[in-house]
XYZ file of C-alpha atoms in Angstrom:
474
model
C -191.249 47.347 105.277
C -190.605 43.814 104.189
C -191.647 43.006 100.850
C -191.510 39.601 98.871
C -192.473 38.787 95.099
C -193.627 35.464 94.319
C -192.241 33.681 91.619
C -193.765 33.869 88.003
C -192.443 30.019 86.915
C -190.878 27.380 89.226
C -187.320 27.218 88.692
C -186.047 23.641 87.233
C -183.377 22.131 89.723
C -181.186 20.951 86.947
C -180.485 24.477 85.981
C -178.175 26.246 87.407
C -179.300 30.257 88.945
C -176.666 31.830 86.566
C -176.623 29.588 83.639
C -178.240 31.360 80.179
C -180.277 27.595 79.152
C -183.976 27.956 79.636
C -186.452 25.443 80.175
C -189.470 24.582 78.184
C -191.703 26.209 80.505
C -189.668 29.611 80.648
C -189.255 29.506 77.065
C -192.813 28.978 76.313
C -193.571 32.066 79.013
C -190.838 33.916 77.405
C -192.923 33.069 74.013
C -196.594 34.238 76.014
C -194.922 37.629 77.297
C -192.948 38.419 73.994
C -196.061 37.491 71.530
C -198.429 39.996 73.750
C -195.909 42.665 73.610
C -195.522 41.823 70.253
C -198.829 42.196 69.211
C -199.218 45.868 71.066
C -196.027 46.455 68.924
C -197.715 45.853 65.651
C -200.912 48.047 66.285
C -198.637 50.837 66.584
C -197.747 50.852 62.863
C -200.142 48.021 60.823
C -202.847 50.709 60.157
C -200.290 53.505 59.164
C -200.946 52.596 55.387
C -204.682 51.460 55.263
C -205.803 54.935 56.466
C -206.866 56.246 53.314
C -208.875 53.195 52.374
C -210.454 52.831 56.287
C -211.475 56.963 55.837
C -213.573 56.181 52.217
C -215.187 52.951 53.875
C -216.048 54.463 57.240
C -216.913 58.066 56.040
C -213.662 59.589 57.829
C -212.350 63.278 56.848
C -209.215 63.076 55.951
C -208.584 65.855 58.628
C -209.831 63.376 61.084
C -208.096 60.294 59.919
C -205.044 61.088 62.479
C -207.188 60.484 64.766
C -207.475 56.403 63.742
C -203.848 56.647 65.085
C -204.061 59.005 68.283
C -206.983 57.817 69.789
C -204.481 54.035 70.366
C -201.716 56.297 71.236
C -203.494 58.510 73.609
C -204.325 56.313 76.454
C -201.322 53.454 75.433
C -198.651 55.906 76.235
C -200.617 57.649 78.989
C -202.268 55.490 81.200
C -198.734 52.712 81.534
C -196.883 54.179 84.750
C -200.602 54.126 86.833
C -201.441 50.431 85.046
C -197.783 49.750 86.221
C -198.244 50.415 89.897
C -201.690 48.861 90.037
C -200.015 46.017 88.733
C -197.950 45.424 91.758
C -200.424 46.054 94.211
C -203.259 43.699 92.545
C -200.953 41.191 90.542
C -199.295 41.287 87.439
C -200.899 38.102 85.929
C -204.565 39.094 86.849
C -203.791 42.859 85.620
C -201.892 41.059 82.851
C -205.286 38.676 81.505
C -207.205 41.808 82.018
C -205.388 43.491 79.585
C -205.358 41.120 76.920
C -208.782 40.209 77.386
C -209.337 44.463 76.641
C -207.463 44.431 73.746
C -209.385 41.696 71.885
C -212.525 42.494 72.709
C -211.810 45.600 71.082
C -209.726 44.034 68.507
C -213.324 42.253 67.204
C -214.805 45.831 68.197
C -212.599 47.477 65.122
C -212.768 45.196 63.193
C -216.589 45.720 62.967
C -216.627 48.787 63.366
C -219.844 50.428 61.236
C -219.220 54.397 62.056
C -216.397 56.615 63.205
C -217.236 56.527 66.696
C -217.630 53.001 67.058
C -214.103 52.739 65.386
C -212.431 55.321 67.455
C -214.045 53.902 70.658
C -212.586 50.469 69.785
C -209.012 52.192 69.274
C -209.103 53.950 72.641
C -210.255 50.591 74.450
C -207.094 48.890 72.542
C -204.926 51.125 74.094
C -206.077 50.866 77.506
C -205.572 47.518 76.862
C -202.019 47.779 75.811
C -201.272 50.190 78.790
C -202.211 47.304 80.915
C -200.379 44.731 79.271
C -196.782 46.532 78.212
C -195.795 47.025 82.011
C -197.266 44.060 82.895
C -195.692 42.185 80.781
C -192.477 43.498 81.518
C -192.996 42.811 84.987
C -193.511 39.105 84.713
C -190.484 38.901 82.333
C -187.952 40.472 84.592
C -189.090 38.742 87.618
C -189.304 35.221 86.065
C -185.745 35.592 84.636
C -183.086 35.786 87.372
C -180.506 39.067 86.671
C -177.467 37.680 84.536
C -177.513 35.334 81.287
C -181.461 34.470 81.848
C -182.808 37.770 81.970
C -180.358 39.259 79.380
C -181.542 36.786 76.598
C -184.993 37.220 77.200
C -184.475 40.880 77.100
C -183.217 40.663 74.008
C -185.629 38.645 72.833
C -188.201 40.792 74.244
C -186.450 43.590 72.247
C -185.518 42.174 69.150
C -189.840 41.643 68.935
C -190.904 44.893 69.990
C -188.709 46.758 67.309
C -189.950 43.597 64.583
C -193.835 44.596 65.194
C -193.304 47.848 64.393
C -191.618 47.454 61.355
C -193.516 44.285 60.777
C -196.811 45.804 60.915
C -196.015 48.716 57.994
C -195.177 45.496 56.110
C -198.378 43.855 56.843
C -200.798 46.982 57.221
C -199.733 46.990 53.513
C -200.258 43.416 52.632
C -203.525 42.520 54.272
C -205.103 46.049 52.936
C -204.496 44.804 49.473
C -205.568 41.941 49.453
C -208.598 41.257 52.657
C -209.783 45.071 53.272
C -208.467 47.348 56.293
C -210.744 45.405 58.538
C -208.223 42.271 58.213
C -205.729 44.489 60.024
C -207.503 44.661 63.449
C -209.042 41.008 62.668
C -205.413 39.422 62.693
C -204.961 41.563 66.442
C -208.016 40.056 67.514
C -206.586 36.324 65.972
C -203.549 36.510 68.107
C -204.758 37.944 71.203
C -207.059 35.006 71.480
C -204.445 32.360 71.355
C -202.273 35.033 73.249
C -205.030 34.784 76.204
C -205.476 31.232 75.611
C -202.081 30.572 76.239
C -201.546 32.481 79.433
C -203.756 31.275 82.388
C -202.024 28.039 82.401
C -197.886 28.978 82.314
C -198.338 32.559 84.419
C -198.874 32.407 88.465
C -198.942 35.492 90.113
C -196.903 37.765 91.769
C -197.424 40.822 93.842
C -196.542 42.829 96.711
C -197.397 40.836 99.800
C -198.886 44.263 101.587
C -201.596 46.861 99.691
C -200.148 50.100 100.045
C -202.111 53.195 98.670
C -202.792 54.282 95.137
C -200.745 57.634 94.530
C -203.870 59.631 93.271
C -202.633 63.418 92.868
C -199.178 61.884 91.077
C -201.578 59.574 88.826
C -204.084 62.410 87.895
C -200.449 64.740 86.934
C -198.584 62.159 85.272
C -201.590 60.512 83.586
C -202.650 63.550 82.701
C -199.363 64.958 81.475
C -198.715 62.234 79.145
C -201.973 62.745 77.668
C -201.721 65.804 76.996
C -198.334 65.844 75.578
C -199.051 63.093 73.443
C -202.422 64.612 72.146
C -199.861 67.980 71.123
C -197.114 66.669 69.621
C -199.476 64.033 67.306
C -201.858 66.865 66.275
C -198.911 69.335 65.519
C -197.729 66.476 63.153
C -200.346 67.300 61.722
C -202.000 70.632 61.519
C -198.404 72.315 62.811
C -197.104 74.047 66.460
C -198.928 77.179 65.600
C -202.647 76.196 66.180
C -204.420 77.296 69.717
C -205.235 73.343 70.872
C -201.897 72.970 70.394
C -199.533 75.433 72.495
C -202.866 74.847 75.033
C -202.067 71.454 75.228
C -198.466 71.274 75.072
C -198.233 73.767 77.354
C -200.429 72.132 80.128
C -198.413 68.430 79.395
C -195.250 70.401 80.795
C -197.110 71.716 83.644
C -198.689 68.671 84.423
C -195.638 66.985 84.468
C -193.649 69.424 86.442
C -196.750 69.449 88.848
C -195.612 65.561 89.012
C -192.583 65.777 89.849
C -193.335 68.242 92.698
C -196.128 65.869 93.767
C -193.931 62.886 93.747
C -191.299 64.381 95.993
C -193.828 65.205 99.009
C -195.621 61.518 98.576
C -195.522 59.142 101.095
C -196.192 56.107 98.707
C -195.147 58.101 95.918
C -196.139 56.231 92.069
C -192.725 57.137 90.831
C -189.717 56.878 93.507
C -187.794 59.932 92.669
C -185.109 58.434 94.591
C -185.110 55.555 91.164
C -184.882 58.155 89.243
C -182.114 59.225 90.956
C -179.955 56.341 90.175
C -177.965 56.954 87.168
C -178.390 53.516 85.429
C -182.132 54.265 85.580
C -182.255 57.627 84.324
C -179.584 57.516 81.474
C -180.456 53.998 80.242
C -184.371 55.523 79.891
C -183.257 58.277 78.067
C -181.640 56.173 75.580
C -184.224 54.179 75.432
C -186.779 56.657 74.996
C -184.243 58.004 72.324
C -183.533 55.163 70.531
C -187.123 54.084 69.628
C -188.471 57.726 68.779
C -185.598 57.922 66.574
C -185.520 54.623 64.492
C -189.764 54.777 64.372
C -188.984 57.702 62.556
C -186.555 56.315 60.470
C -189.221 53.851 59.232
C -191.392 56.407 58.754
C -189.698 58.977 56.869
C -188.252 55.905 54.269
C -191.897 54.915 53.797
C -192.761 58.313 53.007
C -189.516 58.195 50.759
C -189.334 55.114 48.472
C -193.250 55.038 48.054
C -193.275 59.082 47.143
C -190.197 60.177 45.644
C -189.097 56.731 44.564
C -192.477 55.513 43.628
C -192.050 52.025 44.535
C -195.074 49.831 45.640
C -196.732 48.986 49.191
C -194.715 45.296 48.462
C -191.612 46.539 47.549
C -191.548 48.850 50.000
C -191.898 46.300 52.733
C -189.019 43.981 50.905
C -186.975 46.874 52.430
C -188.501 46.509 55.680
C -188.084 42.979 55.668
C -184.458 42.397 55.210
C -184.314 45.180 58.317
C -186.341 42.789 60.072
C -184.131 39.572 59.462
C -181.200 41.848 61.083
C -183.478 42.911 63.950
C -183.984 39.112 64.082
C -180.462 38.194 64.199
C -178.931 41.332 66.244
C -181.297 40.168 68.764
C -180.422 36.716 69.522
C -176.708 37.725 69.825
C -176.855 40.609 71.327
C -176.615 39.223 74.713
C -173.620 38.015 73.948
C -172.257 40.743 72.244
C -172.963 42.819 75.773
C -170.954 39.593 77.434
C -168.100 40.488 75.680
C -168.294 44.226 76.074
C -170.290 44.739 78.462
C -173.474 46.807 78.954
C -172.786 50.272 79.155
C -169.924 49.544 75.822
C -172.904 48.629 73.940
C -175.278 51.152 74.819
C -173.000 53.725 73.573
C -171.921 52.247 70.563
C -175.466 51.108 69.651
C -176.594 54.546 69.720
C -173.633 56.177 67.847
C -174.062 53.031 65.107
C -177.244 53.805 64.757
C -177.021 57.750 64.486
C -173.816 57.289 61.608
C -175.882 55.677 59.937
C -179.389 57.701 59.682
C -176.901 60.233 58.702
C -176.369 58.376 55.778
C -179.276 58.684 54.654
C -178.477 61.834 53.554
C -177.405 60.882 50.589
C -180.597 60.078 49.627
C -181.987 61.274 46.079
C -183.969 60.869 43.532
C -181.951 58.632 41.545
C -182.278 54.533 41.480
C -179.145 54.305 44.315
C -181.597 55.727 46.509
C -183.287 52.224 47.157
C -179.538 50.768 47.994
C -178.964 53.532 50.284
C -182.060 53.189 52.032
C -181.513 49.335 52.432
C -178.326 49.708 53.747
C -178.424 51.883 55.867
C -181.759 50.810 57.889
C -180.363 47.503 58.038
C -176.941 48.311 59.459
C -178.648 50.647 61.619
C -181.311 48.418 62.947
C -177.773 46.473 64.461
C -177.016 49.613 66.886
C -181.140 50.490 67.416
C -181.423 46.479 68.950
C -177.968 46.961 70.815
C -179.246 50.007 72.117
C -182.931 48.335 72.907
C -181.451 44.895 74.737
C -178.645 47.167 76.717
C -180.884 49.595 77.910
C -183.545 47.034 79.127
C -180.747 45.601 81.377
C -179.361 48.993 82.230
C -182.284 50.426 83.759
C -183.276 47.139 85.780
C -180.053 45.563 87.108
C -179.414 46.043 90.854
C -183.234 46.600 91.789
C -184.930 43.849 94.033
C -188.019 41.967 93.039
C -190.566 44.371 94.926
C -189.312 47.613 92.528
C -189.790 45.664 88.914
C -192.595 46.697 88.624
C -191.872 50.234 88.919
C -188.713 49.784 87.279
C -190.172 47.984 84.390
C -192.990 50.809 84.401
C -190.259 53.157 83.153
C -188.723 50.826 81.015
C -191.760 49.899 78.946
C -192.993 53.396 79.600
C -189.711 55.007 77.713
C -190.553 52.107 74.666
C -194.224 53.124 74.004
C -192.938 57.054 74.538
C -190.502 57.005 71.934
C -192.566 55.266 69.575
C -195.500 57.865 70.312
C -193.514 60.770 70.041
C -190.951 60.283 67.442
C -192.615 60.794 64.379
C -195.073 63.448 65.397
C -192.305 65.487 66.400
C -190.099 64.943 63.386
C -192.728 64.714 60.769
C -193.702 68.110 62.144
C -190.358 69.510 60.699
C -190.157 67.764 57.754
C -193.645 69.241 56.566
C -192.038 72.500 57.423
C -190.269 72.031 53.815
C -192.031 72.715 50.570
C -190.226 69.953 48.777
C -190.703 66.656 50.729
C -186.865 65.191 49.997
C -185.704 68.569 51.493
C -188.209 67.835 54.749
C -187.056 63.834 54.404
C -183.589 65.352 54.811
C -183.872 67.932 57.348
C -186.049 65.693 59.470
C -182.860 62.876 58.925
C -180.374 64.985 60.033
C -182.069 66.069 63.207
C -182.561 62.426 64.122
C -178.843 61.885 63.690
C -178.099 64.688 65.956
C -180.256 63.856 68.605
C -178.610 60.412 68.713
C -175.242 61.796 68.619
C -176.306 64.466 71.554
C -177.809 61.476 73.742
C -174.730 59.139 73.233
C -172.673 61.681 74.500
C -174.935 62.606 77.750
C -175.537 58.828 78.574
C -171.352 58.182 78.451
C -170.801 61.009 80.622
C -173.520 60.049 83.269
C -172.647 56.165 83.175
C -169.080 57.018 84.173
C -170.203 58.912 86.501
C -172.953 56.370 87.530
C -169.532 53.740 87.542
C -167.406 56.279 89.539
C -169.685 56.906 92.204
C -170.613 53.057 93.050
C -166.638 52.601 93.714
């Protein structure tokens, strides 16, 4: 079947197809896509810290403040590979405007939000929203920017601002609590999706599959339903623990579901996920590092958090001075990294990002009660924020190089899918152990040196299958 994509942005003569120099139109689409992404980034963390003051003013259990949180990541991280695939067959701009145009309006919802339901509603609509526009997003990106220097910095770019909103918005959750009430944290989503979707409609054009094939209903129902289900167990057993009945139910049916997927996928004649992608190495291993990388270093930000305001008793400001200077490196890894993967090349960098990153959460270790605790902390998230972007811009161009235009979509759909997983998953499961200790240093640390592990175990699975990946394409 022969399939086309048309162009997001027309190319600039003067420029040649490989060269890395954008021009002001690409930059100022690379500045539309990154700020939306951005901005889903950010609602991930920027109510983490106003919870307490949100449950008193909306009349919120503290049981059921989680729920502020899960009912965003819920339908964010589950609905992405069906918004993905729509995306292709409708167009990725109009699916793309949709999306934004979601999230505000429920960005103003939240903000006004008088009751818990009307709040919760307005979360849940905000991540259908941001299920539309991460894949999207990524879609546009990747086929705008031709494979080589282009796409590599934008990658980066696109990167080195996903990881900065999610640090960013612990920073700022903080910040705008203090001093404008919780509301100011959903008002400021609502601020920037406007000029976001203001922006848009005049540098995007679209781009879709020239034919309409069908919607893969039984694999959307599994996998949809799957990654809500896992998602709903492993935030809730951050919570309340593995033990309760909703639980194991629900955990239990997310593994089914997905299994039912992959079964489902396999028989499908227009299947939602090609099992044969999967199949390709670079796709598979650079996913799981991605997935890896992000549920690991959204932990990392977490459990510090936890740390320096708790055991170290700093304040909501001073704690985000910490963040900050690991945002400036984010900021700076990120603009070089393409460079740095250049010189060394991709699959180099994806190793050593994730065993940078895991030597140094295992620092952390060290971590007391003492004033060098503060140092150690600094240090080490900002040294390991170097490998977490290495890791972030290397699998990005990992897991899409070699695919044609017609399977970005998909392949992006994984990609951005493996981004909003790790950040869903990471802390629930984590957190989970480190409430399993009575003393919360002793969790801090147990939780720590799992993370390390896991890095350490993924680096060494993702350097075996690349050189295999390498030796089979000779």
């Amino acid at each position: 079947m022969a399939t086309e994509t048309l162009p997001v942005t027309a190319p600039e003569p003067s420029k040649a197809p490989g060269s890395d120099r954008l021009t002001l139109r690409a930059k100022l689409v690379l500045f539309v896509l990154c700020a939306a992404q951005f901005m889903v980034a950010l609602d991930f963390s920027i109510l983490n810290v106003s919870l307490p003051v949100l449950g008193k003013d909306l009349g919120m259990t503290q049981a059921n403040l989680q729920w502020a949180v899960t009912a965003f990541a819920l339908p964010s991280g589950g609905f992405l590979l069906l918004f993905g695939r729509i995306a292709d067959l409708v167009g990725r701009r109009k699916l793309f405007l949709t999306g934004l145009a979601v999230f505000t309006a429920a960005s103003v919802l939240a903000t006004l939000a008088w009751d818990p339901a009307s709040f919760l509603a307005a979360r849940a609509i905000q991540g259908l929203g941001a299920a539309v526009i991460v894949p999207t997003g990524m879609s546009l990106l990747t086929t705008t920017f031709p494979e080589g220097p282009q796409r590599d910095r934008a990658l980066g770019i696109s990167g080195t601002l996903l990881s900065l909103g999610f640090t960013i918005g612990v920073v700022l959750g903080g910040v705008f609590t203090d001093n404008f009430g919780w509301r100011s944290t959903m008002g400021i989503l609502a601020v920037a999706g406007v000029i976001v979707l203001a922006a848009a409609p005049g540098l995007l054009t679209e781009s879709r599959h020239p034919q309409r094939p069908r919607i893969d209903v039984p694999g959307a129902v599994t996998v949809t339903g799957g990654l809500l289900a896992l998602i709903y167990a492993l935030t809730t057993a951050a919570q309340q623990g593995f033990g309760r009945a909703d639980v194991i139910a629900t955990l239990t049916a997310g593994i089914a579901l997905l299994v039912g997927f992959v079964a489902v996928e396999s028989r499908a004649a227009e299947p939602l996920v090609s099992l044969q992608m999967l199949r390709r190495r670079t796709v598979a291993w650079g996913n799981l590092a991605g997935i890896t990388t992000f549920a690991m270093m959204s932990t990392v930000v977490f459990l510090l958090t936890l740390y320096l305001q708790e055991i170290r008793g700093l304040s909501a400001f001073r704690t985000g001075l910490v963040f900050g200077v690991q945002g400036v490196a984010a900021a700076l890894t990120g603009m070089t990294a393409s460079r740095v993967i250049g010189r060394f090349g991709t699959r180099t960098v994806l190793i050593g990002g994730l065993l940078l990153q895991s030597a140094l959460t295992a620092t952390l270790l060290l971590l007391g009660t003492g004033p060098s605790g503060t140092w150690i902390a600094l240090a080490a998230v900002t040294i390991a924020c170097v490998g977490h972007l290495w890791v972030i811009v290397s699998y990005g161009i990992t897991a899409t190089s070699g695919l044609p235009d017609h399977e970005q979509g998909l392949a992006t759909g994984l990609v951005t899918s493996s981004q909003q997983l790790g950040l869903t998953i990471g802390i629930p499961l984590l957190s989970a152990l480190a409430s399993s200790r009575t003393r919360l240093l002793d969790g801090i640390h147990l939780a720590l040196a799992a993370d390390a592990a896991i890095l350490l175990a993924v680096a060494a699975l993702v350097t075996v299958g690349l050189r295999r990946a390498s030796a089979g394409s000779r």
